[in-house]
mmCIF file of C-alpha atoms and ligand atoms in Angstrom:
data_model
loop_
_atom_site.group_PDB
_atom_site.id
_atom_site.type_symbol
_atom_site.label_atom_id
_atom_site.label_comp_id
_atom_site.label_asym_id
_atom_site.label_seq_id
_atom_site.Cartn_x
_atom_site.Cartn_y
_atom_site.Cartn_z
ATOM 1 C CA UNK A 284 12.101 -0.599 -12.187
ATOM 2 C CA UNK A 285 10.074 1.978 -13.704
ATOM 3 C CA UNK A 286 7.300 0.783 -15.907
ATOM 4 C CA UNK A 287 4.888 3.517 -18.064
ATOM 5 C CA UNK A 288 1.717 3.361 -19.674
ATOM 6 C CA UNK A 289 1.160 5.802 -22.370
ATOM 7 C CA UNK A 290 -1.564 7.007 -24.807
ATOM 8 C CA UNK A 291 -4.213 5.738 -22.146
ATOM 9 C CA UNK A 292 -7.700 6.614 -23.623
ATOM 10 C CA UNK A 293 -9.272 7.321 -20.092
ATOM 11 C CA UNK A 294 -7.732 6.721 -16.799
ATOM 12 C CA UNK A 295 -10.260 6.101 -14.310
ATOM 13 C CA UNK A 296 -10.766 6.523 -10.721
ATOM 14 C CA UNK A 297 -7.880 9.053 -10.659
ATOM 15 C CA UNK A 298 -7.975 10.859 -7.054
ATOM 16 C CA UNK A 299 -5.119 13.003 -6.030
ATOM 17 C CA UNK A 300 -6.145 12.840 -2.500
ATOM 18 C CA UNK A 301 -7.813 9.500 -1.850
ATOM 19 C CA UNK A 302 -11.057 9.546 0.458
ATOM 20 C CA UNK A 303 -11.329 6.640 2.484
ATOM 21 C CA UNK A 304 -14.846 5.854 0.992
ATOM 22 C CA UNK A 305 -17.595 7.527 -1.130
ATOM 23 C CA UNK A 306 -21.269 7.975 -0.018
ATOM 24 C CA UNK A 307 -24.439 8.875 -1.657
ATOM 25 C CA UNK A 308 -24.545 11.291 -4.389
ATOM 26 C CA UNK A 309 -20.742 11.388 -4.759
ATOM 27 C CA UNK A 310 -20.879 7.625 -5.855
ATOM 28 C CA UNK A 311 -22.200 8.684 -9.288
ATOM 29 C CA UNK A 312 -18.838 10.789 -9.894
ATOM 30 C CA UNK A 313 -15.996 9.049 -11.027
ATOM 31 C CA UNK A 314 -13.060 11.181 -11.533
ATOM 32 C CA UNK A 315 -11.046 10.612 -14.849
ATOM 33 C CA UNK A 316 -8.244 11.700 -17.014
ATOM 34 C CA UNK A 317 -8.149 11.662 -20.873
ATOM 35 C CA UNK A 318 -5.217 10.763 -23.162
ATOM 36 C CA UNK A 319 -3.260 9.876 -19.958
ATOM 37 C CA UNK A 320 -0.096 8.269 -18.907
ATOM 38 C CA UNK A 321 0.684 6.528 -15.629
ATOM 39 C CA UNK A 322 4.124 5.591 -14.407
ATOM 40 C CA UNK A 323 4.734 2.757 -11.878
ATOM 41 C CA UNK A 324 7.886 2.730 -9.703
ATOM 42 C CA UNK A 325 8.419 -0.986 -8.584
ATOM 43 C CA UNK A 326 5.148 -1.751 -6.822
ATOM 44 C CA UNK A 327 3.635 1.578 -6.609
ATOM 45 C CA UNK A 328 2.182 4.242 -8.541
ATOM 46 C CA UNK A 329 4.581 6.864 -8.907
ATOM 47 C CA UNK A 330 2.910 9.630 -11.068
ATOM 48 C CA UNK A 331 0.303 10.340 -13.826
ATOM 49 C CA UNK A 332 -0.628 12.989 -16.224
ATOM 50 C CA UNK A 333 -1.932 13.782 -19.673
ATOM 51 C CA UNK A 334 -0.110 13.097 -22.897
ATOM 52 C CA UNK A 335 0.667 16.928 -23.796
ATOM 53 C CA UNK A 336 3.201 16.653 -20.719
ATOM 54 C CA UNK A 337 4.861 13.202 -20.964
ATOM 55 C CA UNK A 338 7.139 12.316 -17.917
ATOM 56 C CA UNK A 339 10.709 12.353 -18.824
ATOM 57 C CA UNK A 340 13.341 9.867 -17.663
ATOM 58 C CA UNK A 341 14.332 6.206 -18.252
ATOM 59 C CA UNK A 342 11.586 3.510 -18.273
ATOM 60 C CA UNK A 343 12.320 -0.285 -18.370
ATOM 61 C CA UNK A 344 9.174 -0.876 -20.102
ATOM 62 C CA UNK A 345 6.590 1.493 -21.754
ATOM 63 C CA UNK A 346 2.781 -0.092 -22.704
ATOM 64 C CA UNK A 347 1.017 1.864 -25.419
ATOM 65 C CA UNK A 348 -2.570 2.045 -24.147
ATOM 66 C CA UNK A 349 -4.067 3.397 -27.554
ATOM 67 C CA UNK A 350 -7.785 3.361 -27.460
ATOM 68 C CA UNK A 351 -7.859 1.271 -23.879
ATOM 69 C CA UNK A 352 -9.088 2.329 -20.736
ATOM 70 C CA UNK A 353 -7.148 1.785 -17.409
ATOM 71 C CA UNK A 354 -8.500 1.487 -14.004
ATOM 72 C CA UNK A 355 -7.664 0.239 -10.424
ATOM 73 C CA UNK A 356 -7.886 -3.244 -9.931
ATOM 74 C CA UNK A 357 -10.840 -4.609 -8.633
ATOM 75 C CA UNK A 358 -11.239 -4.756 -4.700
ATOM 76 C CA UNK A 359 -13.151 -7.822 -3.632
ATOM 77 C CA UNK A 360 -14.034 -7.650 -0.111
ATOM 78 C CA UNK A 361 -15.914 -10.659 0.636
ATOM 79 C CA UNK A 362 -14.949 -14.225 -0.764
ATOM 80 C CA UNK A 363 -14.736 -17.699 0.752
ATOM 81 C CA UNK A 364 -12.177 -18.517 -2.105
ATOM 82 C CA UNK A 365 -10.468 -21.360 0.010
ATOM 83 C CA UNK A 366 -12.891 -24.277 -0.257
ATOM 84 C CA UNK A 367 -12.674 -28.362 -1.195
ATOM 85 C CA UNK A 368 -14.672 -29.585 -3.983
ATOM 86 C CA UNK A 369 -17.935 -28.175 -5.408
ATOM 87 C CA UNK A 370 -21.619 -28.595 -4.560
ATOM 88 C CA UNK A 371 -23.163 -28.753 -8.262
ATOM 89 C CA UNK A 372 -25.471 -31.441 -6.719
ATOM 90 C CA UNK A 373 -27.046 -29.338 -4.805
ATOM 91 C CA UNK A 374 -27.179 -26.768 -7.484
ATOM 92 C CA UNK A 375 -29.246 -29.327 -9.425
ATOM 93 C CA UNK A 376 -31.740 -29.855 -6.340
ATOM 94 C CA UNK A 377 -32.366 -26.241 -6.110
ATOM 95 C CA UNK A 378 -33.179 -26.293 -10.034
ATOM 96 C CA UNK A 379 -35.699 -29.197 -9.114
ATOM 97 C CA UNK A 380 -37.335 -26.775 -6.188
ATOM 98 C CA UNK A 381 -35.535 -27.241 -2.828
ATOM 99 C CA UNK A 382 -34.410 -24.101 -1.235
ATOM 100 C CA UNK A 383 -31.102 -23.147 0.082
ATOM 101 C CA UNK A 384 -32.507 -23.460 3.594
ATOM 102 C CA UNK A 385 -33.918 -26.951 3.012
ATOM 103 C CA UNK A 386 -30.544 -28.279 1.218
ATOM 104 C CA UNK A 387 -28.955 -27.123 4.336
ATOM 105 C CA UNK A 388 -31.307 -28.791 6.996
ATOM 106 C CA UNK A 389 -30.859 -32.146 4.852
ATOM 107 C CA UNK A 390 -26.878 -31.949 5.953
ATOM 108 C CA UNK A 391 -25.713 -30.344 2.554
ATOM 109 C CA UNK A 392 -24.677 -26.671 2.399
ATOM 110 C CA UNK A 393 -21.776 -25.427 4.531
ATOM 111 C CA UNK A 394 -21.784 -28.723 6.499
ATOM 112 C CA UNK A 395 -21.309 -30.700 3.048
ATOM 113 C CA UNK A 396 -18.265 -28.513 2.282
ATOM 114 C CA UNK A 397 -17.100 -28.664 5.684
ATOM 115 C CA UNK A 398 -16.743 -32.356 5.319
ATOM 116 C CA UNK A 399 -14.887 -32.282 2.227
ATOM 117 C CA UNK A 400 -12.480 -29.621 3.845
ATOM 118 C CA UNK A 401 -11.771 -31.720 6.822
ATOM 119 C CA UNK A 402 -10.991 -34.664 4.594
ATOM 120 C CA UNK A 403 -8.851 -32.525 2.088
ATOM 121 C CA UNK A 404 -5.014 -32.007 2.607
ATOM 122 C CA UNK A 405 -3.868 -28.653 3.229
ATOM 123 C CA UNK A 406 -1.670 -29.146 -0.008
ATOM 124 C CA UNK A 407 -4.691 -30.009 -2.162
ATOM 125 C CA UNK A 408 -6.496 -27.395 -0.767
ATOM 126 C CA UNK A 409 -3.771 -24.917 -1.549
ATOM 127 C CA UNK A 410 -3.692 -26.209 -4.907
ATOM 128 C CA UNK A 411 -7.584 -26.135 -5.568
ATOM 129 C CA UNK A 412 -7.616 -22.640 -3.864
ATOM 130 C CA UNK A 413 -4.583 -21.275 -5.830
ATOM 131 C CA UNK A 414 -6.064 -22.195 -9.067
ATOM 132 C CA UNK A 415 -9.248 -20.059 -8.405
ATOM 133 C CA UNK A 416 -7.092 -17.351 -7.280
ATOM 134 C CA UNK A 417 -5.343 -17.313 -10.571
ATOM 135 C CA UNK A 418 -8.669 -17.220 -12.315
ATOM 136 C CA UNK A 419 -9.694 -14.183 -10.593
ATOM 137 C CA UNK A 420 -6.321 -12.207 -10.852
ATOM 138 C CA UNK A 421 -6.684 -12.572 -14.660
ATOM 139 C CA UNK A 422 -10.205 -11.253 -14.128
ATOM 140 C CA UNK A 423 -8.807 -7.931 -12.640
ATOM 141 C CA UNK A 424 -8.889 -8.605 -9.078
ATOM 142 C CA UNK A 425 -6.002 -7.092 -7.181
ATOM 143 C CA UNK A 426 -7.119 -7.118 -3.433
ATOM 144 C CA UNK A 427 -9.162 -9.773 -2.118
ATOM 145 C CA UNK A 428 -10.537 -10.783 1.473
ATOM 146 C CA UNK A 429 -10.653 -14.576 2.082
ATOM 147 C CA UNK A 430 -12.775 -16.124 5.067
ATOM 148 C CA UNK A 431 -12.397 -19.475 6.819
ATOM 149 C CA UNK A 432 -15.651 -21.143 7.953
ATOM 150 C CA UNK A 433 -15.476 -24.453 6.051
ATOM 151 C CA UNK A 434 -13.465 -25.994 8.431
ATOM 152 C CA UNK A 435 -15.632 -25.733 11.976
ATOM 153 C CA UNK A 436 -12.821 -27.240 14.184
ATOM 154 C CA UNK A 437 -9.859 -25.686 15.306
ATOM 155 C CA UNK A 438 -7.570 -27.681 13.176
ATOM 156 C CA UNK A 439 -9.734 -27.249 9.668
ATOM 157 C CA UNK A 440 -10.191 -23.646 10.681
ATOM 158 C CA UNK A 441 -6.686 -23.084 10.939
ATOM 159 C CA UNK A 442 -5.684 -25.237 7.859
ATOM 160 C CA UNK A 443 -7.925 -22.478 5.646
ATOM 161 C CA UNK A 444 -6.260 -19.589 6.807
ATOM 162 C CA UNK A 445 -2.723 -21.137 6.649
ATOM 163 C CA UNK A 446 -3.590 -21.642 3.039
ATOM 164 C CA UNK A 447 -4.970 -18.211 2.713
ATOM 165 C CA UNK A 448 -1.598 -16.873 4.154
ATOM 166 C CA UNK A 449 0.400 -18.872 1.806
ATOM 167 C CA UNK A 450 -1.509 -17.746 -1.266
ATOM 168 C CA UNK A 451 -0.728 -14.259 0.382
ATOM 169 C CA UNK A 452 2.821 -14.646 -0.139
ATOM 170 C CA UNK A 453 3.005 -16.432 -3.537
ATOM 171 C CA UNK A 454 0.778 -14.097 -5.553
ATOM 172 C CA UNK A 455 1.059 -10.126 -6.258
ATOM 173 C CA UNK A 456 -2.500 -9.487 -4.574
ATOM 174 C CA UNK A 457 -3.215 -8.085 -1.444
ATOM 175 C CA UNK A 458 -5.029 -10.604 0.679
ATOM 176 C CA UNK A 459 -6.938 -9.869 4.047
ATOM 177 C CA UNK A 460 -8.265 -12.967 5.962
ATOM 178 C CA UNK A 461 -11.099 -13.626 8.203
ATOM 179 C CA UNK A 462 -12.056 -15.843 10.936
ATOM 180 C CA UNK A 463 -15.648 -17.400 10.498
ATOM 181 C CA UNK A 464 -15.516 -19.983 12.928
ATOM 182 C CA UNK A 465 -19.399 -19.291 13.427
ATOM 183 C CA UNK A 466 -20.244 -19.938 9.744
ATOM 184 C CA UNK A 467 -22.441 -23.030 10.926
ATOM 185 C CA UNK A 468 -23.047 -25.322 13.684
ATOM 186 C CA UNK A 469 -21.376 -28.818 13.196
ATOM 187 C CA UNK A 470 -23.384 -31.894 13.355
ATOM 188 C CA UNK A 471 -21.675 -32.914 16.739
ATOM 189 C CA UNK A 472 -22.803 -29.788 18.401
ATOM 190 C CA UNK A 473 -26.308 -29.994 17.111
ATOM 191 C CA UNK A 474 -28.018 -29.792 20.429
ATOM 192 C CA UNK A 475 -25.109 -27.978 21.907
ATOM 193 C CA UNK A 476 -24.928 -24.725 20.461
ATOM 194 C CA UNK A 477 -23.338 -23.086 23.673
ATOM 195 C CA UNK A 478 -20.459 -25.890 23.396
ATOM 196 C CA UNK A 479 -19.391 -24.617 19.999
ATOM 197 C CA UNK A 480 -19.657 -20.898 20.856
ATOM 198 C CA UNK A 481 -17.282 -21.688 23.808
ATOM 199 C CA UNK A 482 -14.976 -23.554 21.516
ATOM 200 C CA UNK A 483 -15.079 -20.702 18.921
ATOM 201 C CA UNK A 484 -14.053 -18.310 21.771
ATOM 202 C CA UNK A 485 -12.068 -20.030 23.917
ATOM 203 C CA UNK A 486 -9.879 -22.131 21.707
ATOM 204 C CA UNK A 487 -10.368 -21.006 17.936
ATOM 205 C CA UNK A 488 -10.179 -17.259 18.470
ATOM 206 C CA UNK A 489 -7.169 -17.442 20.655
ATOM 207 C CA UNK A 490 -5.176 -20.002 18.325
ATOM 208 C CA UNK A 491 -5.846 -18.062 15.335
ATOM 209 C CA UNK A 492 -4.671 -14.849 16.787
ATOM 210 C CA UNK A 493 -1.680 -16.427 18.345
ATOM 211 C CA UNK A 494 -0.646 -17.536 14.869
ATOM 212 C CA UNK A 495 -1.474 -14.270 13.148
ATOM 213 C CA UNK A 496 -3.800 -15.920 10.682
ATOM 214 C CA UNK A 497 -6.625 -13.419 10.392
ATOM 215 C CA UNK A 498 -7.202 -9.795 10.523
ATOM 216 C CA UNK A 499 -11.219 -9.772 10.942
ATOM 217 C CA UNK A 500 -13.637 -11.855 12.690
ATOM 218 C CA UNK A 501 -16.936 -12.845 10.839
ATOM 219 C CA UNK A 502 -20.240 -14.401 11.876
ATOM 220 C CA UNK A 503 -23.345 -15.990 9.857
ATOM 221 C CA UNK A 504 -25.907 -13.968 11.729
ATOM 222 C CA UNK A 505 -29.405 -15.593 10.476
ATOM 223 C CA UNK A 506 -32.058 -17.922 11.480
ATOM 224 C CA UNK A 507 -30.963 -21.398 11.900
ATOM 225 C CA UNK A 508 -27.363 -20.246 12.037
ATOM 226 C CA UNK A 509 -26.381 -17.783 14.816
ATOM 227 C CA UNK A 510 -28.484 -15.108 16.770
ATOM 228 C CA UNK A 511 -27.642 -11.782 17.307
ATOM 229 C CA UNK A 512 -26.829 -12.855 20.736
ATOM 230 C CA UNK A 513 -24.228 -15.028 19.646
ATOM 231 C CA UNK A 514 -22.981 -12.806 17.120
ATOM 232 C CA UNK A 515 -22.312 -10.244 19.871
ATOM 233 C CA UNK A 516 -20.921 -12.732 21.716
ATOM 234 C CA UNK A 517 -18.228 -13.902 19.221
ATOM 235 C CA UNK A 518 -17.623 -10.329 17.912
ATOM 236 C CA UNK A 519 -16.828 -9.193 21.220
ATOM 237 C CA UNK A 520 -14.483 -12.049 22.070
ATOM 238 C CA UNK A 521 -12.787 -11.260 18.429
ATOM 239 C CA UNK A 522 -12.280 -7.667 19.312
ATOM 240 C CA UNK A 523 -10.461 -8.537 22.840
ATOM 241 C CA UNK A 524 -7.986 -10.341 20.812
ATOM 242 C CA UNK A 525 -7.620 -7.309 17.896
ATOM 243 C CA UNK A 526 -10.128 -8.877 15.188
ATOM 244 C CA UNK A 527 -12.313 -6.179 13.413
ATOM 245 C CA UNK A 528 -15.803 -7.362 13.147
ATOM 246 C CA UNK A 529 -17.511 -7.800 9.623
ATOM 247 C CA UNK A 530 -20.467 -9.973 9.508
ATOM 248 C CA UNK A 531 -22.947 -12.167 7.469
ATOM 249 C CA UNK A 532 -26.273 -10.488 7.832
ATOM 250 C CA UNK A 533 -29.743 -10.006 6.556
ATOM 251 C CA UNK A 534 -29.495 -12.581 3.733
ATOM 252 C CA UNK A 535 -32.747 -14.343 4.265
ATOM 253 C CA UNK A 536 -34.020 -12.592 7.288
ATOM 254 C CA UNK A 537 -33.791 -9.347 8.987
ATOM 255 C CA UNK A 538 -33.333 -10.359 12.855
ATOM 256 C CA UNK A 539 -31.391 -7.179 14.020
ATOM 257 C CA UNK A 540 -28.026 -8.047 13.296
ATOM 258 C CA UNK A 541 -27.259 -4.801 11.068
ATOM 259 C CA UNK A 542 -27.519 -2.769 14.377
ATOM 260 C CA UNK A 543 -25.432 -4.999 16.307
ATOM 261 C CA UNK A 544 -22.817 -4.828 13.581
ATOM 262 C CA UNK A 545 -22.772 -1.145 13.862
ATOM 263 C CA UNK A 546 -22.773 -1.054 17.782
ATOM 264 C CA UNK A 547 -19.697 -3.166 17.502
ATOM 265 C CA UNK A 548 -18.293 -1.059 15.026
ATOM 266 C CA UNK A 549 -18.173 -3.471 12.361
ATOM 267 C CA UNK A 550 -15.906 -2.526 9.276
ATOM 268 C CA UNK A 551 -18.607 -3.932 6.932
ATOM 269 C CA UNK A 552 -22.145 -5.455 7.018
ATOM 270 C CA UNK A 553 -22.544 -8.077 3.879
ATOM 271 C CA UNK A 554 -25.373 -9.399 2.161
ATOM 272 C CA UNK A 555 -28.614 -7.234 3.050
ATOM 273 C CA UNK A 556 -30.913 -8.812 0.517
ATOM 274 C CA UNK A 557 -33.347 -8.052 3.187
ATOM 275 C CA UNK A 558 -33.105 -4.439 4.754
ATOM 276 C CA UNK A 559 -35.614 -2.756 6.888
ATOM 277 C CA UNK A 560 -35.756 1.177 7.705
ATOM 278 C CA UNK A 561 -34.115 0.431 11.169
ATOM 279 C CA UNK A 562 -31.358 -1.293 9.406
ATOM 280 C CA UNK A 563 -30.935 1.730 7.165
ATOM 281 C CA UNK A 564 -31.236 4.190 9.919
ATOM 282 C CA UNK A 565 -28.398 2.317 12.064
ATOM 283 C CA UNK A 566 -26.119 2.475 9.167
ATOM 284 C CA UNK A 567 -26.331 6.195 8.969
ATOM 285 C CA UNK A 568 -23.821 8.004 11.006
ATOM 286 C CA UNK A 569 -21.889 4.872 11.334
ATOM 287 C CA UNK A 570 -18.206 4.096 9.757
ATOM 288 C CA UNK A 571 -19.687 0.563 8.743
ATOM 289 C CA UNK A 572 -19.686 -0.320 5.019
ATOM 290 C CA UNK A 573 -22.965 -2.060 3.426
ATOM 291 C CA UNK A 574 -21.763 -4.863 1.098
ATOM 292 C CA UNK A 575 -23.851 -6.248 -1.685
ATOM 293 C CA UNK A 576 -22.950 -9.759 -3.167
ATOM 294 C CA UNK A 577 -25.287 -9.610 -6.642
ATOM 295 C CA UNK A 578 -23.627 -12.909 -7.845
ATOM 296 C CA UNK A 579 -25.364 -14.663 -4.756
ATOM 297 C CA UNK A 580 -28.750 -12.940 -5.391
ATOM 298 C CA UNK A 581 -28.204 -14.032 -9.385
ATOM 299 C CA UNK A 582 -27.319 -17.853 -8.254
ATOM 300 C CA UNK A 583 -29.813 -18.641 -5.515
ATOM 301 C CA UNK A 584 -32.523 -16.458 -7.095
ATOM 302 C CA UNK A 585 -33.302 -14.377 -3.941
ATOM 303 C CA UNK A 586 -33.937 -10.628 -3.917
ATOM 304 C CA UNK A 587 -30.969 -8.266 -5.037
ATOM 305 C CA UNK A 588 -29.626 -5.961 -2.055
ATOM 306 C CA UNK A 589 -31.620 -2.718 -2.487
ATOM 307 C CA UNK A 590 -28.440 -0.670 -3.646
ATOM 308 C CA UNK A 591 -30.299 1.971 -5.023
ATOM 309 C CA UNK A 592 -32.108 2.793 -1.680
ATOM 310 C CA UNK A 593 -29.012 2.376 0.250
ATOM 311 C CA UNK A 594 -27.249 4.933 -2.012
ATOM 312 C CA UNK A 595 -30.081 7.293 -2.269
ATOM 313 C CA UNK A 596 -30.145 7.436 1.465
ATOM 314 C CA UNK A 597 -26.778 9.033 1.184
ATOM 315 C CA UNK A 598 -24.795 5.833 2.448
ATOM 316 C CA UNK A 599 -21.957 4.337 0.631
ATOM 317 C CA UNK A 600 -22.073 0.718 -1.068
ATOM 318 C CA UNK A 601 -19.401 -1.748 -1.684
ATOM 319 C CA UNK A 602 -19.381 -4.686 -4.290
ATOM 320 C CA UNK A 603 -18.196 -8.198 -3.688
ATOM 321 C CA UNK A 604 -18.345 -11.562 -5.323
ATOM 322 C CA UNK A 605 -19.122 -13.757 -2.182
ATOM 323 C CA UNK A 606 -17.060 -16.642 -4.417
ATOM 324 C CA UNK A 607 -17.970 -19.758 -2.614
ATOM 325 C CA UNK A 608 -19.328 -23.430 -3.727
ATOM 326 C CA UNK A 609 -22.872 -22.854 -2.271
ATOM 327 C CA UNK A 610 -24.261 -19.557 -3.159
ATOM 328 C CA UNK A 611 -21.978 -17.913 -5.448
ATOM 329 C CA UNK A 612 -19.488 -20.119 -7.521
ATOM 330 C CA UNK A 613 -17.856 -17.268 -9.128
ATOM 331 C CA UNK A 614 -15.229 -14.696 -8.423
ATOM 332 C CA UNK A 615 -15.952 -12.500 -11.412
ATOM 333 C CA UNK A 616 -15.648 -9.050 -10.372
ATOM 334 C CA UNK A 617 -16.847 -7.943 -13.974
ATOM 335 C CA UNK A 618 -19.940 -9.857 -13.823
ATOM 336 C CA UNK A 619 -20.737 -8.509 -10.261
ATOM 337 C CA UNK A 620 -20.243 -4.752 -11.756
ATOM 338 C CA UNK A 621 -22.539 -5.518 -14.425
ATOM 339 C CA UNK A 622 -25.382 -7.353 -12.374
ATOM 340 C CA UNK A 623 -25.437 -4.381 -9.984
ATOM 341 C CA UNK A 624 -25.806 -1.957 -13.045
ATOM 342 C CA UNK A 625 -28.283 -4.309 -14.528
ATOM 343 C CA UNK A 626 -30.377 -5.649 -11.450
ATOM 344 C CA UNK A 627 -29.635 -3.106 -8.863
ATOM 345 C CA UNK A 628 -29.841 -0.060 -11.070
ATOM 346 C CA UNK A 629 -26.444 1.257 -10.057
ATOM 347 C CA UNK A 630 -25.048 3.503 -12.620
ATOM 348 C CA UNK A 631 -21.543 2.417 -13.925
ATOM 349 C CA UNK A 632 -19.992 5.156 -12.013
ATOM 350 C CA UNK A 633 -21.485 3.936 -8.892
ATOM 351 C CA UNK A 634 -20.622 0.291 -9.698
ATOM 352 C CA UNK A 635 -17.156 1.240 -10.331
ATOM 353 C CA UNK A 636 -16.698 3.112 -7.062
ATOM 354 C CA UNK A 637 -18.268 0.166 -5.185
ATOM 355 C CA UNK A 638 -15.902 -2.313 -6.677
ATOM 356 C CA UNK A 639 -12.924 -0.245 -6.199
ATOM 357 C CA UNK A 640 -12.360 2.255 -3.579
ATOM 358 C CA UNK A 641 -15.585 1.240 -1.461
ATOM 359 C CA UNK A 642 -14.109 -2.408 -1.535
ATOM 360 C CA UNK A 643 -10.789 -1.322 -0.312
ATOM 361 C CA UNK A 644 -12.308 0.475 2.560
ATOM 362 C CA UNK A 645 -14.349 -2.953 3.441
ATOM 363 C CA UNK A 646 -11.243 -4.641 4.193
ATOM 364 C CA UNK A 647 -9.115 -1.826 5.251
ATOM 365 C CA UNK A 648 -7.073 -1.146 2.354
ATOM 366 C CA UNK A 649 -8.164 2.225 1.499
ATOM 367 C CA UNK A 650 -4.534 3.738 2.029
ATOM 368 C CA UNK A 651 -3.100 1.311 -0.613
ATOM 369 C CA UNK A 652 -5.999 0.195 -3.024
ATOM 370 C CA UNK A 653 -8.804 1.262 -4.849
ATOM 371 C CA UNK A 654 -7.887 4.465 -6.743
ATOM 372 C CA UNK A 655 -5.129 5.790 -9.178
ATOM 373 C CA UNK A 656 -3.472 7.652 -6.716
ATOM 374 C CA UNK A 657 0.357 8.418 -5.950
ATOM 375 C CA UNK A 658 1.988 6.131 -3.495
ATOM 376 C CA UNK A 659 -0.993 3.341 -3.954
ATOM 377 C CA UNK A 660 -0.315 -0.125 -5.386
ATOM 378 C CA UNK A 661 0.727 -0.446 -9.063
ATOM 379 C CA UNK A 662 -2.290 -2.730 -9.602
ATOM 380 C CA UNK A 663 -4.498 -1.792 -12.464
ATOM 381 C CA UNK A 664 -6.781 -3.353 -15.319
ATOM 382 C CA UNK A 665 -5.863 -2.439 -18.956
ATOM 383 C CA UNK A 666 -9.125 -2.996 -21.296
ATOM 384 C CA UNK A 667 -9.530 -3.993 -24.756
ATOM 385 C CA UNK A 668 -10.182 -1.010 -27.139
ATOM 386 C CA UNK A 669 -13.741 -0.328 -25.984
ATOM 387 C CA UNK A 670 -15.802 2.675 -26.755
ATOM 388 C CA UNK A 671 -16.566 3.968 -23.282
ATOM 389 C CA UNK A 672 -16.028 2.846 -19.507
ATOM 390 C CA UNK A 673 -19.830 2.015 -19.570
ATOM 391 C CA UNK A 674 -19.516 -0.696 -22.160
ATOM 392 C CA UNK A 675 -17.957 -2.717 -19.294
ATOM 393 C CA UNK A 676 -21.033 -3.562 -17.601
ATOM 394 C CA UNK A 677 -23.007 -3.378 -20.817
ATOM 395 C CA UNK A 678 -21.121 -6.107 -22.216
ATOM 396 C CA UNK A 679 -21.756 -8.269 -19.549
ATOM 397 C CA UNK A 680 -20.720 -11.552 -20.888
ATOM 398 C CA UNK A 681 -17.499 -10.454 -22.694
ATOM 399 C CA UNK A 682 -14.259 -10.469 -21.280
ATOM 400 C CA UNK A 683 -13.088 -6.769 -21.965
ATOM 401 C CA UNK A 684 -9.677 -7.197 -20.064
ATOM 402 C CA UNK A 685 -6.526 -6.967 -22.119
ATOM 403 C CA UNK A 686 -4.143 -6.864 -19.518
ATOM 404 C CA UNK A 687 -3.664 -7.120 -15.707
ATOM 405 C CA UNK A 688 -0.847 -5.332 -13.800
ATOM 406 C CA UNK A 689 -0.442 -6.296 -10.066
ATOM 407 C CA UNK A 690 2.000 -4.635 -7.909
ATOM 408 C CA UNK A 691 3.936 -3.496 -10.988
ATOM 409 C CA UNK A 692 4.028 -7.236 -12.352
ATOM 410 C CA UNK A 693 2.350 -7.672 -15.675
ATOM 411 C CA UNK A 694 0.315 -11.083 -15.309
HETATM 412 O O1 LIG B 766 -22.056 -15.668 1.975
HETATM 413 N N1 LIG B 766 -24.440 -17.107 4.086
HETATM 414 C C1 LIG B 766 -23.289 -17.831 4.365
HETATM 415 N N2 LIG B 766 -22.184 -17.927 3.743
HETATM 416 C C2 LIG B 766 -21.854 -18.248 2.481
HETATM 417 C C3 LIG B 766 -22.392 -19.115 1.748
HETATM 418 C C4 LIG B 766 -21.898 -20.510 2.394
HETATM 419 C C5 LIG B 766 -22.406 -21.876 1.556
HETATM 420 O O2 LIG B 766 -23.234 -21.995 1.117
HETATM 421 O O3 LIG B 766 -21.536 -22.604 1.506
HETATM 422 C C6 LIG B 766 -22.520 -16.859 1.645
HETATM 423 O O4 LIG B 766 -23.356 -16.870 0.970
HETATM 424 FE FE1 LIG B 767 -20.150 -14.956 2.263
#
């Protein structure tokens, strides 16, 4: 079935040949086509051009985009969208002065979510997660990574990943899954970290891989959670089973995890609210994508990832939501893009590149997502009538999206 978009005011992120990712100064360039058309054939982009040379043929549906911009759907490379319940009580505790780490030490935080998730049936977990996923699809997300890590037992971790896999079957969105068994130390293992690491390595990883439930392996590398040494053990074990590393690192402390990630050829290192010169140097000459999560900085009132410094050092940067109940209960990529501009001083061009093509790379989807390129997924956002694309991050609290098309399906 052919679907044609005509009279597009400006088609954004048009790449004849798509690079895998964009770095440094190049991030400030967003290739566009004015007065354009875009043709989908089923689930893929077939062709595009300008309205003075319209395509001929028969089209099942034509959408007139007069006054509107079209861009690739957002690529959200870091979420924990499968979770049970919420944590608004901790939100109030933080307003009253407790820190994220103090709440965690009281048994709140990740362990609180894990308890809820263990007690929630797979069906109920699916329903709660599907509602969140539907919300973010209408906000323009067309590819998303989903982590486990609120199970912390073999059964509950597998339950989370099965739910993510079911979501991937049901919805027209690309979903990549990540096993994050080492997200926190369960209470039963409070004095036996080695025991839990053994469980993750010897039981959970093989089971997850046997059921084909994950593409990536992740660790929360942080003081009070998992050390660099723990992280390296888990990444090495995951790699033996074909899982590609992606890590949570430098959220509250810089403990050398970035270098470890690069050493293990991590696809991405995420958070980086704290970043040393050594970390920055480690990222140079690597294929590891730094990922900033400005929604988390906003919600926890912690520093923003120094995105300007990262890009000015010639490196790439991706943006993601970190959608989760504790540190970022929002999966709105439009807000993330706006916040990256407002608080991290990215230009709209840099932020859009970071949230599309670089996000796609950070979840191994650069061949199929993140740009308007022939053969890539027919997954785009059609904006409302707006004056310029810079208006998207500028009007940070408004929903400027008129329609979302995912895999050729108009939502
Ligand atoms: O990416 N930092 C570790 N994990 C999540 C938050 C987990 C939680 O608080 O529930 C994050 O911010
Ligand atoms: Fe996270």
